[in-house]
mmCIF file of C-alpha atoms in Angstrom:
data_model
loop_
_atom_site.group_PDB
_atom_site.id
_atom_site.type_symbol
_atom_site.label_atom_id
_atom_site.label_comp_id
_atom_site.label_asym_id
_atom_site.label_seq_id
_atom_site.Cartn_x
_atom_site.Cartn_y
_atom_site.Cartn_z
ATOM 1 C CA GLU A 1 90.982 126.726 101.236
ATOM 2 C CA GLN A 2 94.320 125.876 99.593
ATOM 3 C CA LEU A 3 93.145 122.719 98.211
ATOM 4 C CA ILE A 4 90.029 124.326 96.846
ATOM 5 C CA ARG A 5 92.473 127.197 95.015
ATOM 6 C CA SER A 6 95.274 124.503 94.177
ATOM 7 C CA GLU A 7 91.878 122.395 91.796
ATOM 8 C CA MET A 8 91.046 125.976 90.630
ATOM 9 C CA MET A 9 94.455 126.488 89.217
ATOM 10 C CA LEU A 10 94.851 123.119 88.268
ATOM 11 C CA ALA A 11 91.499 123.743 85.696
ATOM 12 C CA ARG A 12 93.364 125.955 83.759
ATOM 13 C CA TYR A 13 96.893 125.095 83.912
ATOM 14 C CA ASP A 14 99.985 125.951 83.272
ATOM 15 C CA ASN A 15 103.372 125.647 83.829
ATOM 16 C CA GLY A 16 103.387 129.058 84.981
ATOM 17 C CA LYS A 17 101.069 128.023 87.735
ATOM 18 C CA ALA A 18 102.633 125.534 88.929
ATOM 19 C CA ILE A 19 104.866 126.720 92.019
ATOM 20 C CA GLU A 20 101.537 128.292 93.176
ATOM 21 C CA ILE A 21 99.912 125.266 93.344
ATOM 22 C CA ILE A 22 102.756 123.332 95.272
ATOM 23 C CA LYS A 23 102.787 125.998 97.658
ATOM 24 C CA CYS A 24 98.932 125.190 97.517
ATOM 25 C CA TYR A 25 99.816 121.516 98.052
ATOM 26 C CA TYR A 26 102.534 122.179 100.759
ATOM 27 C CA SER A 27 100.297 124.614 102.730
ATOM 28 C CA ALA A 28 97.538 122.376 102.832
ATOM 29 C CA VAL A 29 99.979 118.863 104.511
ATOM 30 C CA GLN A 30 101.420 121.816 106.504
ATOM 31 C CA GLN A 31 98.017 122.549 107.911
ATOM 32 C CA ILE A 32 96.828 119.280 108.291
ATOM 33 C CA LEU A 33 100.278 118.039 109.958
ATOM 34 C CA PHE A 34 99.224 121.392 112.359
ATOM 35 C CA ASP A 35 96.223 120.307 113.166
ATOM 36 C CA ILE A 36 97.602 116.912 114.634
ATOM 37 C CA THR A 37 100.081 118.721 116.781
ATOM 38 C CA ILE A 38 98.368 121.115 118.625
ATOM 39 C CA ASP A 39 97.063 119.729 121.037
ATOM 40 C CA ARG A 40 100.083 117.676 122.204
ATOM 41 C CA ARG A 41 102.218 118.067 124.290
ATOM 42 C CA ILE A 42 105.569 116.593 125.461
ATOM 43 C CA GLU A 43 106.877 117.041 128.910
ATOM 44 C CA ASN A 44 110.368 117.572 128.327
ATOM 45 C CA GLU A 45 110.892 120.011 125.648
ATOM 46 C CA LYS A 46 114.844 118.985 125.195
ATOM 47 C CA ASN A 47 117.310 119.727 122.641
ATOM 48 C CA SER A 48 118.041 116.592 121.790
ATOM 49 C CA MET A 49 113.646 116.546 120.508
ATOM 50 C CA LYS A 50 115.043 117.076 116.408
ATOM 51 C CA ASP A 51 117.572 113.243 116.888
ATOM 52 C CA GLU A 52 114.925 111.443 118.760
ATOM 53 C CA ALA A 53 112.261 112.154 116.186
ATOM 54 C CA ILE A 54 115.320 111.549 113.292
ATOM 55 C CA GLU A 55 115.737 108.112 115.683
ATOM 56 C CA LYS A 56 112.308 107.302 114.660
ATOM 57 C CA ILE A 57 111.964 108.029 111.437
ATOM 58 C CA VAL A 58 114.253 104.981 111.520
ATOM 59 C CA GLN A 59 113.123 103.099 114.135
ATOM 60 C CA PHE A 60 109.592 102.904 112.712
ATOM 61 C CA GLY A 61 111.732 101.917 109.352
ATOM 62 C CA PHE A 62 110.743 104.903 106.891
ATOM 63 C CA TYR A 63 114.983 104.504 106.490
ATOM 64 C CA PRO A 64 116.842 102.247 107.353
ATOM 65 C CA ALA A 65 119.695 104.188 108.428
ATOM 66 C CA PRO A 66 119.300 108.375 109.841
ATOM 67 C CA ASP A 67 122.238 109.553 106.847
ATOM 68 C CA ALA A 68 119.689 108.615 104.657
ATOM 69 C CA ILE A 69 116.775 110.749 105.231
ATOM 70 C CA PRO A 70 116.270 113.951 103.110
ATOM 71 C CA GLU A 71 118.456 116.975 103.776
ATOM 72 C CA GLN A 72 114.264 118.544 103.853
ATOM 73 C CA ILE A 73 113.864 116.757 106.897
ATOM 74 C CA SER A 74 117.159 116.561 109.168
ATOM 75 C CA THR A 75 118.477 119.778 108.659
ATOM 76 C CA VAL A 76 114.682 121.209 110.102
ATOM 77 C CA ASN A 77 115.968 124.556 112.457
ATOM 78 C CA THR A 78 115.411 123.483 115.930
ATOM 79 C CA LYS A 79 114.416 126.027 116.562
ATOM 80 C CA ARG A 80 111.564 125.857 114.537
ATOM 81 C CA LEU A 81 110.709 122.155 115.733
ATOM 82 C CA PHE A 82 110.397 123.978 120.155
ATOM 83 C CA ARG A 83 108.107 126.447 118.271
ATOM 84 C CA THR A 84 105.735 123.548 116.308
ATOM 85 C CA ILE A 85 105.717 120.921 119.781
ATOM 86 C CA GLN A 86 104.475 124.733 121.743
ATOM 87 C CA GLY A 87 101.873 124.848 119.343
ATOM 88 C CA SER A 88 102.330 126.747 116.620
ATOM 89 C CA ASN A 89 102.584 127.017 112.364
ATOM 90 C CA THR A 90 106.104 126.664 111.679
ATOM 91 C CA THR A 91 107.380 125.244 108.267
ATOM 92 C CA LEU A 92 105.798 121.752 107.077
ATOM 93 C CA GLY A 93 109.685 119.386 107.876
ATOM 94 C CA ALA A 94 109.328 121.225 111.062
ATOM 95 C CA HIS A 95 105.515 119.817 111.627
ATOM 96 C CA LEU A 96 106.684 116.309 110.155
ATOM 97 C CA LEU A 97 109.011 115.852 112.518
ATOM 98 C CA ALA A 98 106.728 117.216 115.680
ATOM 99 C CA ILE A 99 104.568 113.988 114.768
ATOM 100 C CA PHE A 100 107.369 111.381 115.268
ATOM 101 C CA LEU A 101 107.773 113.079 118.575
ATOM 102 C CA LEU A 102 103.904 113.558 119.798
ATOM 103 C CA GLY A 103 102.427 110.576 117.978
ATOM 104 C CA SER A 104 102.048 107.533 120.137
ATOM 105 C CA GLU A 105 103.540 104.099 119.143
ATOM 106 C CA ASN A 106 100.442 102.208 117.040
ATOM 107 C CA GLU A 107 99.654 105.744 115.722
ATOM 108 C CA LEU A 108 103.165 105.992 113.690
ATOM 109 C CA LEU A 109 103.312 101.684 112.922
ATOM 110 C CA GLN A 110 100.132 102.179 111.515
ATOM 111 C CA LEU A 111 101.383 105.453 109.384
ATOM 112 C CA GLN A 112 104.160 103.622 108.078
ATOM 113 C CA LYS A 113 102.181 100.686 107.727
ATOM 114 C CA SER A 114 99.563 102.687 105.375
ATOM 115 C CA TYR A 115 101.671 105.552 103.049
ATOM 116 C CA PRO A 116 105.701 103.907 104.034
ATOM 117 C CA GLU A 117 106.997 106.185 101.852
ATOM 118 C CA PHE A 118 105.024 109.131 103.833
ATOM 119 C CA VAL A 119 108.498 111.082 105.074
ATOM 120 C CA ASP A 120 109.847 111.012 101.197
ATOM 121 C CA PHE A 121 106.614 112.876 99.689
ATOM 122 C CA VAL A 122 107.116 115.520 102.665
ATOM 123 C CA ALA A 123 110.501 115.915 101.584
ATOM 124 C CA LYS A 124 109.659 116.136 98.074
ATOM 125 C CA LEU A 125 106.706 118.589 98.510
ATOM 126 C CA ILE A 126 109.728 120.557 100.399
ATOM 127 C CA LYS A 127 112.332 121.031 97.547
ATOM 128 C CA LEU A 128 109.438 121.465 95.316
ATOM 129 C CA ARG A 129 108.641 124.393 96.920
ATOM 130 C CA GLY A 130 112.125 125.477 97.627
ATOM 131 C CA HIS A 131 112.363 128.908 100.114
ATOM 132 C CA GLY A 132 109.770 130.809 98.532
ATOM 133 C CA ASN A 133 112.193 131.482 95.579
ATOM 134 C CA GLN A 134 110.371 131.740 91.736
ATOM 135 C CA HIS A 135 111.780 128.161 89.918
ATOM 136 C CA GLN A 136 111.358 127.608 86.354
ATOM 137 C CA PHE A 137 109.263 124.141 86.222
ATOM 138 C CA ASP A 138 108.752 122.141 83.580
ATOM 139 C CA PHE A 139 105.761 119.657 85.085
ATOM 140 C CA SER A 140 103.172 118.267 82.789
ATOM 141 C CA ARG A 141 99.469 118.360 83.860
ATOM 142 C CA ASP A 142 99.759 114.867 84.317
ATOM 143 C CA ASP A 143 102.556 115.128 87.219
ATOM 144 C CA MET A 144 100.626 118.079 88.563
ATOM 145 C CA GLU A 145 98.239 115.979 88.872
ATOM 146 C CA LEU A 146 100.044 113.038 89.978
ATOM 147 C CA LEU A 147 101.414 114.972 93.243
ATOM 148 C CA LYS A 148 97.356 116.038 93.582
ATOM 149 C CA ASN A 149 96.770 112.420 93.909
ATOM 150 C CA ASN A 150 100.079 111.991 96.865
ATOM 151 C CA VAL A 151 98.806 115.292 98.362
ATOM 152 C CA PHE A 152 95.013 113.292 98.673
ATOM 153 C CA LYS A 153 96.844 110.290 99.775
ATOM 154 C CA ALA A 154 98.860 111.899 102.615
ATOM 155 C CA ILE A 155 95.631 113.703 103.392
ATOM 156 C CA LYS A 156 93.264 111.146 104.068
ATOM 157 C CA ILE A 157 96.201 108.618 105.580
ATOM 158 C CA ILE A 158 96.705 111.696 108.135
ATOM 159 C CA THR A 159 93.670 112.145 109.102
ATOM 160 C CA GLU A 160 92.875 108.167 109.979
ATOM 161 C CA VAL A 161 96.058 107.188 111.501
ATOM 162 C CA PHE A 162 95.514 110.217 114.090
ATOM 163 C CA GLN A 163 92.358 111.274 115.152
#
């Protein structure tokens, strides 16, 4: 639904629609991650879950060290991560961390192999969206098309890896 809405806005693109299109892309990626995590659970939820997810991002080669992970990911609210693990649809950052907690070793290896920039892409999408504030963007139609292509790439790879 969000992708259709974004396509309609992109067909008549102007800079004033940039934030709305970005919000659609954000929602679409968040929804696909939610769909993956909704039926998965971990046995012991604990306070260190966020640190464990960040360690796995490093372990699977998305970043060389925890301090290299973008703040959009490393500062995810722990309570939102807990709620995500329990099946709530919270934030894109929380869902990203959740797939690192809930994904199998094979799935995470395949994700890194297929899309090594995935975590970076999600962080960029979170940064572009901001906290729902209105932003002034100077996005050309070509920039928006590139972002759209990355969204579709992410969705395609996620659905292939996390079956």
